Coordinates of C-alpha atoms in Angstrom, one line a residue:
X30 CA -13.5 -8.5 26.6
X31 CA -14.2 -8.3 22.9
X32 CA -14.4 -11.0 20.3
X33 CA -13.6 -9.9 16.8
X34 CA -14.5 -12.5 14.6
X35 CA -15.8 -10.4 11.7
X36 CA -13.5 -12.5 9.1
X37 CA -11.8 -15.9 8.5
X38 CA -9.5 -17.1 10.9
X39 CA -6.5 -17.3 8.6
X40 CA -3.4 -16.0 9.6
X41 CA -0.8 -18.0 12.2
X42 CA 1.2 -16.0 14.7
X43 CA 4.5 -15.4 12.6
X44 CA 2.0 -14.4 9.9
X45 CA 1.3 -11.5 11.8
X46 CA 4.2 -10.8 13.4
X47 CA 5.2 -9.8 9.9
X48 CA 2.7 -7.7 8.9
X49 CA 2.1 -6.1 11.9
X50 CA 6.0 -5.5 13.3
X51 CA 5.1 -6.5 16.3
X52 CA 7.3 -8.8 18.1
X53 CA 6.0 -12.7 19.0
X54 CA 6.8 -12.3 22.5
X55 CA 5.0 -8.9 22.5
X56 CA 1.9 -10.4 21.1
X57 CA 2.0 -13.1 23.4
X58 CA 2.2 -10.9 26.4
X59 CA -0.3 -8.7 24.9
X60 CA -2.9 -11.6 24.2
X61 CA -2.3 -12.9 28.0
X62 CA -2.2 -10.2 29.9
X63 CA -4.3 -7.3 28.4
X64 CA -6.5 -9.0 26.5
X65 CA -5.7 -6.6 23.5
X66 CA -7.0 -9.1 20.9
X67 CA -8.1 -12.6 21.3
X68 CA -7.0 -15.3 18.2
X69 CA -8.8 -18.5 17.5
X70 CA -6.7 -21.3 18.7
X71 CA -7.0 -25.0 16.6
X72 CA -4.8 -27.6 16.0
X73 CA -2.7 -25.1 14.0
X74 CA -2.0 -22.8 17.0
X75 CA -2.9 -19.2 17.5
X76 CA -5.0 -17.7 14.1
X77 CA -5.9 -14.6 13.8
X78 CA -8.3 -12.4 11.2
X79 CA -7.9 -9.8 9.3
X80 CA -9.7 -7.6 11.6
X81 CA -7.4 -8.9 14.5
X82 CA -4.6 -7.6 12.1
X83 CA -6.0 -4.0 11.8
X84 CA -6.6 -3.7 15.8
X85 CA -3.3 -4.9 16.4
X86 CA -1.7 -2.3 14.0
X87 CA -3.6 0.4 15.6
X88 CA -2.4 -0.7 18.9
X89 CA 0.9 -0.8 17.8
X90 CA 0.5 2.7 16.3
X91 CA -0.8 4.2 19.3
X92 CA 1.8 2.8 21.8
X93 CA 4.8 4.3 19.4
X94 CA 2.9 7.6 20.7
X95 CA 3.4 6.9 24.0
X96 CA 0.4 5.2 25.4
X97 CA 0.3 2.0 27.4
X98 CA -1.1 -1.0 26.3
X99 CA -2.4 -1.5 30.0
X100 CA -4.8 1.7 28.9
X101 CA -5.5 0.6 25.1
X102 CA -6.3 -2.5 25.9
X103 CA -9.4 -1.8 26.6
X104 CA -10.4 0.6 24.1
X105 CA -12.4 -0.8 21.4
X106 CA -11.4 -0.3 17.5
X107 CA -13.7 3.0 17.0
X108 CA -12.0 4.5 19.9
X109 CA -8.4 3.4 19.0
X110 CA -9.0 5.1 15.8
X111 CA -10.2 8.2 16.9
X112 CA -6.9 8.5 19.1
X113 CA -4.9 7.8 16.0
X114 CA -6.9 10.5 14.2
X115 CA -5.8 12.7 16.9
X116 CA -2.1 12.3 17.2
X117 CA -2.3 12.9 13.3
X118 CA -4.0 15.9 14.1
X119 CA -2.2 17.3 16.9
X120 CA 1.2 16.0 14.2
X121 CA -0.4 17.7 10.8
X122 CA 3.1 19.9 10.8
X123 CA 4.6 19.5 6.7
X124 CA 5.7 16.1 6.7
X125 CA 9.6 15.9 6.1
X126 CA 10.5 13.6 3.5
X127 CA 12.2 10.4 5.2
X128 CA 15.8 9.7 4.3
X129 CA 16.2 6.8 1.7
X130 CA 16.5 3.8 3.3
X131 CA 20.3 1.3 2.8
X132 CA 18.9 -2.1 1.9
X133 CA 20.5 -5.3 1.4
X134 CA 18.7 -7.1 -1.6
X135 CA 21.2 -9.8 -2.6
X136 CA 18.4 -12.2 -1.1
X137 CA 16.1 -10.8 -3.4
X138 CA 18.8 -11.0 -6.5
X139 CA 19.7 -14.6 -5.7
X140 CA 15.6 -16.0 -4.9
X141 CA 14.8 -14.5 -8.9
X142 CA 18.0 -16.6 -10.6
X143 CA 16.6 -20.0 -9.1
X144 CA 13.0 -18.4 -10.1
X145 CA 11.8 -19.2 -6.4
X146 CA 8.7 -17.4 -5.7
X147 CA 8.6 -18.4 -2.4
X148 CA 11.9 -17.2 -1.4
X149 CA 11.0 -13.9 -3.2
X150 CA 8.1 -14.2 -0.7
X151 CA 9.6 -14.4 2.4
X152 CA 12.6 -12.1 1.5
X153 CA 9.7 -9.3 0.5
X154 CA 7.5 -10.1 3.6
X155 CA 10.8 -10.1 6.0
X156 CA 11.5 -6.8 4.7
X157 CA 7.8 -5.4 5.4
X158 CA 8.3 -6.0 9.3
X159 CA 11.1 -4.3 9.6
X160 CA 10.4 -1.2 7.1
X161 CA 7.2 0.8 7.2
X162 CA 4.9 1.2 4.0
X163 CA 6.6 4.3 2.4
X164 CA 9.9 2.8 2.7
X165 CA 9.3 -0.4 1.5
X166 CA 7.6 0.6 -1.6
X167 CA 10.2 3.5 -2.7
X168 CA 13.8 2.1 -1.4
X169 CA 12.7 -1.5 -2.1
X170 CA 10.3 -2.7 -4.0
X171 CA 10.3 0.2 -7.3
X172 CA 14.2 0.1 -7.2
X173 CA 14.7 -3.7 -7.1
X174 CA 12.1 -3.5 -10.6
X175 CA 13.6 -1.0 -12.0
X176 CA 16.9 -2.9 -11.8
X177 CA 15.4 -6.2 -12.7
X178 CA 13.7 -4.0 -15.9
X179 CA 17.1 -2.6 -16.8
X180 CA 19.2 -6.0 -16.4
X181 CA 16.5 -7.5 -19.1
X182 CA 17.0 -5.0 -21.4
X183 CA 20.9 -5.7 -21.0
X184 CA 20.0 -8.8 -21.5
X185 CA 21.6 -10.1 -18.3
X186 CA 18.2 -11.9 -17.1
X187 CA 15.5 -13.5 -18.9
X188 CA 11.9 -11.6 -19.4
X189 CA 10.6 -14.8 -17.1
X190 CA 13.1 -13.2 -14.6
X191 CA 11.0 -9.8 -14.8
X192 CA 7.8 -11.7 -15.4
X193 CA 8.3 -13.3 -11.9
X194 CA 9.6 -10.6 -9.9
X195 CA 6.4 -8.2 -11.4
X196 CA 4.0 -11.3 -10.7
X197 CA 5.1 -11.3 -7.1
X198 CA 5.5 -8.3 -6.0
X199 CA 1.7 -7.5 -7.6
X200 CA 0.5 -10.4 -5.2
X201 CA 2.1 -9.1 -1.8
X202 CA 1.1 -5.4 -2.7
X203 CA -2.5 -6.8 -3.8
X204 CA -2.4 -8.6 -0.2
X205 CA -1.2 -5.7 2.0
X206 CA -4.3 -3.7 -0.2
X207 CA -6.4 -5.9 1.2
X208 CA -5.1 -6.3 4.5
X209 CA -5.2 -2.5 4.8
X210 CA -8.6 -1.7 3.7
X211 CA -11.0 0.8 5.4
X212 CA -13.9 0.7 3.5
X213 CA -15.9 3.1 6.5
X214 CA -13.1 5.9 5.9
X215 CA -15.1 9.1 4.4
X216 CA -11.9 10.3 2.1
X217 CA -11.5 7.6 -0.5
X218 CA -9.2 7.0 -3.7
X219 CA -9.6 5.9 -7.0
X220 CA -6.3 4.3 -9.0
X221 CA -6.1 3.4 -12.6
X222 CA -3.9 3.4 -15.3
X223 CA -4.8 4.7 -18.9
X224 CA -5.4 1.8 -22.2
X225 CA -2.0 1.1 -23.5
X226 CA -0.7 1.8 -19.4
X227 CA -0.3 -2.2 -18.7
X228 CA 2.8 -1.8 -15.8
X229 CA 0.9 -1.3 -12.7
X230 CA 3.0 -1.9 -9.9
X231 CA 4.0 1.5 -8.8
X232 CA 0.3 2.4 -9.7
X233 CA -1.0 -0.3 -7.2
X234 CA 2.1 0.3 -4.4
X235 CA 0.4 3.9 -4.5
X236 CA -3.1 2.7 -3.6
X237 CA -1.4 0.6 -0.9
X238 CA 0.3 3.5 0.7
X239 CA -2.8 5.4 0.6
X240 CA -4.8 2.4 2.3
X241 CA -2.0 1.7 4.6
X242 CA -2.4 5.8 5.6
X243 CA -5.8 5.2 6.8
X244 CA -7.6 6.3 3.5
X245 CA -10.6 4.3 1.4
X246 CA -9.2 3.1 -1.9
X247 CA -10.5 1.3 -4.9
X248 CA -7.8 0.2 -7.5
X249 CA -9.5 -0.3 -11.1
X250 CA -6.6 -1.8 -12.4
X251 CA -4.3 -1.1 -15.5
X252 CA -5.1 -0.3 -19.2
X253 CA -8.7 0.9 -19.0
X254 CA -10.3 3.5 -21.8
X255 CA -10.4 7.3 -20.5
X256 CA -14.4 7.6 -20.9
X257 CA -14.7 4.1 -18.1
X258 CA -11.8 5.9 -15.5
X259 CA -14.1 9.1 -15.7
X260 CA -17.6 7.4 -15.1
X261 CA -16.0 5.2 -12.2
X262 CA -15.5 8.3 -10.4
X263 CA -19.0 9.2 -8.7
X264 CA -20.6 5.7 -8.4
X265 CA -17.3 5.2 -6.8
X266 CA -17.2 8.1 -4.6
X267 CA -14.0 9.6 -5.3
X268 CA -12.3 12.6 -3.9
X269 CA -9.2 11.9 -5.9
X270 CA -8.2 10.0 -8.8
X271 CA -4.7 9.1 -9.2
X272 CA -3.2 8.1 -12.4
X273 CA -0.2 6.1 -12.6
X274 CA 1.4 7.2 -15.9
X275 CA 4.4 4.5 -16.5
X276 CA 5.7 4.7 -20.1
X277 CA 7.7 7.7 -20.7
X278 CA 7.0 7.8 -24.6
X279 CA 4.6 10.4 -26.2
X280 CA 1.7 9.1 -28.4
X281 CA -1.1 11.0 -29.9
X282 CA -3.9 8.1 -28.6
X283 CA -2.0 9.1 -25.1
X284 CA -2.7 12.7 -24.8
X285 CA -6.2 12.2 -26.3
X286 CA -6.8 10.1 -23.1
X287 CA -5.4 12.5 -20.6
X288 CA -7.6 15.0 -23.0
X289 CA -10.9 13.1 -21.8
X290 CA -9.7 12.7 -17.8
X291 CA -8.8 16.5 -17.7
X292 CA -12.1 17.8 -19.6
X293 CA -14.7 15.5 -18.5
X294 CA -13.7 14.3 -14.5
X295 CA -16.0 16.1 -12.1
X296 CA -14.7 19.7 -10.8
X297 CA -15.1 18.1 -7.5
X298 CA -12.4 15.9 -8.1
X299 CA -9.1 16.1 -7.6
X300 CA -6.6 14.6 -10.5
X301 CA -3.0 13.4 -9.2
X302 CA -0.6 12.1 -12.0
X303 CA 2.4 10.0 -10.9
X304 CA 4.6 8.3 -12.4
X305 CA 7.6 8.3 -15.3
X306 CA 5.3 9.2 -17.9
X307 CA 3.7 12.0 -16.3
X308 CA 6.0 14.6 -16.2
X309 CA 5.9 14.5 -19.9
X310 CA 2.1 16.0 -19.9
X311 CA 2.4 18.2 -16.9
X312 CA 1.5 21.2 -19.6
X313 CA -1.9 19.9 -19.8
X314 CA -2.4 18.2 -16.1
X315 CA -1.6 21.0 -14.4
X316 CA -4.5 23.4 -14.5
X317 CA -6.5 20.3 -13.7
X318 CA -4.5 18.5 -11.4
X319 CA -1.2 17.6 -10.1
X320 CA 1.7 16.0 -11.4
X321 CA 3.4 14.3 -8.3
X322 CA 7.4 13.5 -9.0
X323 CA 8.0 10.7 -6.4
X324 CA 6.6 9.2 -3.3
X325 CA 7.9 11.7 -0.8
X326 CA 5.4 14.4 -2.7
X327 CA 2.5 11.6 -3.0
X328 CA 2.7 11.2 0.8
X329 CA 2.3 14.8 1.7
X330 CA -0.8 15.0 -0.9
X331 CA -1.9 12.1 1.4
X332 CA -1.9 13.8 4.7
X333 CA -3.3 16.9 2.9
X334 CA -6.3 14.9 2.6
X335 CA -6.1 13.1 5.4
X336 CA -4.1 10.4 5.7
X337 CA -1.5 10.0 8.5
X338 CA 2.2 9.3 7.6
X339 CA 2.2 5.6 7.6

């Protein structure tokens, strides 16, 4: 039997539930019968770690491919993900883009008018069990901003409204970052947006999906100078660098940036642009780089590299 007590005891059995879209009673059966992960128990009930988390999704991940938990069980982490490397593998076909999700977000709509965070929360984090990464982030999340964005300038909400809604959704995106990390991965990600670049949530959903696909990611963050994106690169140990370009208006300062990343990023690297904003400059990212349209295209660029359709 293996203990994984590698972090903090922090999260209770709904918790993870949630996160993992495995069902309570499935954990519990799990837990008792295989042994498949084994929680601290205190006066709180069951807590688990974020390394419990991470087994339990590759568990999870490995019986949707037709294994039994009887068998996995008893593998340990290493092995489980060097079975979900794999079935990625033996399932590297083109990945076909995943029909847009119907969503009901009146929850959502009615938690920002009484500006309740928590509700915003829980709506958000009931939605995440039930949808995986891709389709949370690109049926959910970027439309329900994008709304909230255009309803401001209507002037139908308050820029508190927007405030709030940007606020939270950075939070649960900056937890599922975490939650996903896999600092040990070889092919590893580096996200930024350029000075003057300050909306960052699509830019941080993207590192998320690439963390949640079983890549290494480090997000730098919005607004940051050209010249400190290019020499993050190789102490960072980059493959990639993916640039979330957001505002769809032209500037000089702009392309003077995008002047520096193209020029002076390492050959070795590749350069994905994403984003509103980038299509505008695919005539100078594109003999460096790529200019990725939406999330579908982002995914495949993923798998190309490694990751596994999360």
């Amino acid at each position: 039997m293996r203990k994984q007590r590698n972090s903090y005891a922090q999260y209770p059995i709904r918790a993870v539930a949630r996160l993992t879209g495995i069902a309570i009673d499935t954990l519990r059966a799990w837990e008792r019968r295989h042994r498949a992960v084994t929680p601290v128990r205190d006066d709180r009930g069951r807590m688990y770690t974020d390394a419990d988390i991470a087994r339990l999704r590759l568990l999870r991940g490995a019986v949707e491919h037709g294994h039994s938990i009887g068998r996995l069980a008893g593998l340990t982490d290493a092995e489980l993900r060097r079975l979900a490397a794999s079935a990625d593998t033996n399932a590297a076909a083109p990945v076909a883009p995943t029909p847009r999700t119907s969503v009901d977000t009146a929850g959502l709509a009615a938690a920002l008018q009484k500006y309740d965070a928590t509700a915003i929360d829980q709506q958000i984090s009931r939605l995440a069990t039930v949808l995986p990464p891709l389709e949370l982030l690109r049926d959910v999340l970027m439309p329900v901003l994008a709304q909230v964005g255009d309803e401001w300038h209507r002037g139908a909400v308050r820029i508190a409204h927007e405030h709030l809604m940007s606020s939270t959704m950075r939070n649960i995106l900056g937890s599922f970052l975490r939650l996903y990390a896999r600092p040990d991965v070889s092919t590893r990600l580096l996200f930024a947006t350029l000075a003057g670049e300050r909306h960052e949530i699509g830019t941080l959903g993207a590192a998320m999906l690439a963390a949640s696909s079983g890549l290494a990611v480090a997000y730098l963050g919005p607004d940051l100078p050209a010249r400190e994106i290019v020499e993050s690169v190789t102490p960072a140990g980059a493959q990639v660098l993916v640039l979330g370009l957001t505002a769809t208006s032209a500037g000089k300062a702009k392309e003077r940036e995008l002047r520096t990343i193209v020029k002076d990023l390492p050959k070795e690297t590749e350069l994905w642009a994403g984003g509103r904003g980038a299509v505008r400059y695919t005539a100078l990212i594109s003999p460096r780089g790529l200019v990725l349209p939406d999330y579908n295209a982002y995914q495949q660029e993923l798998v190309r590299v490694g990751g596994r359709v999360a």
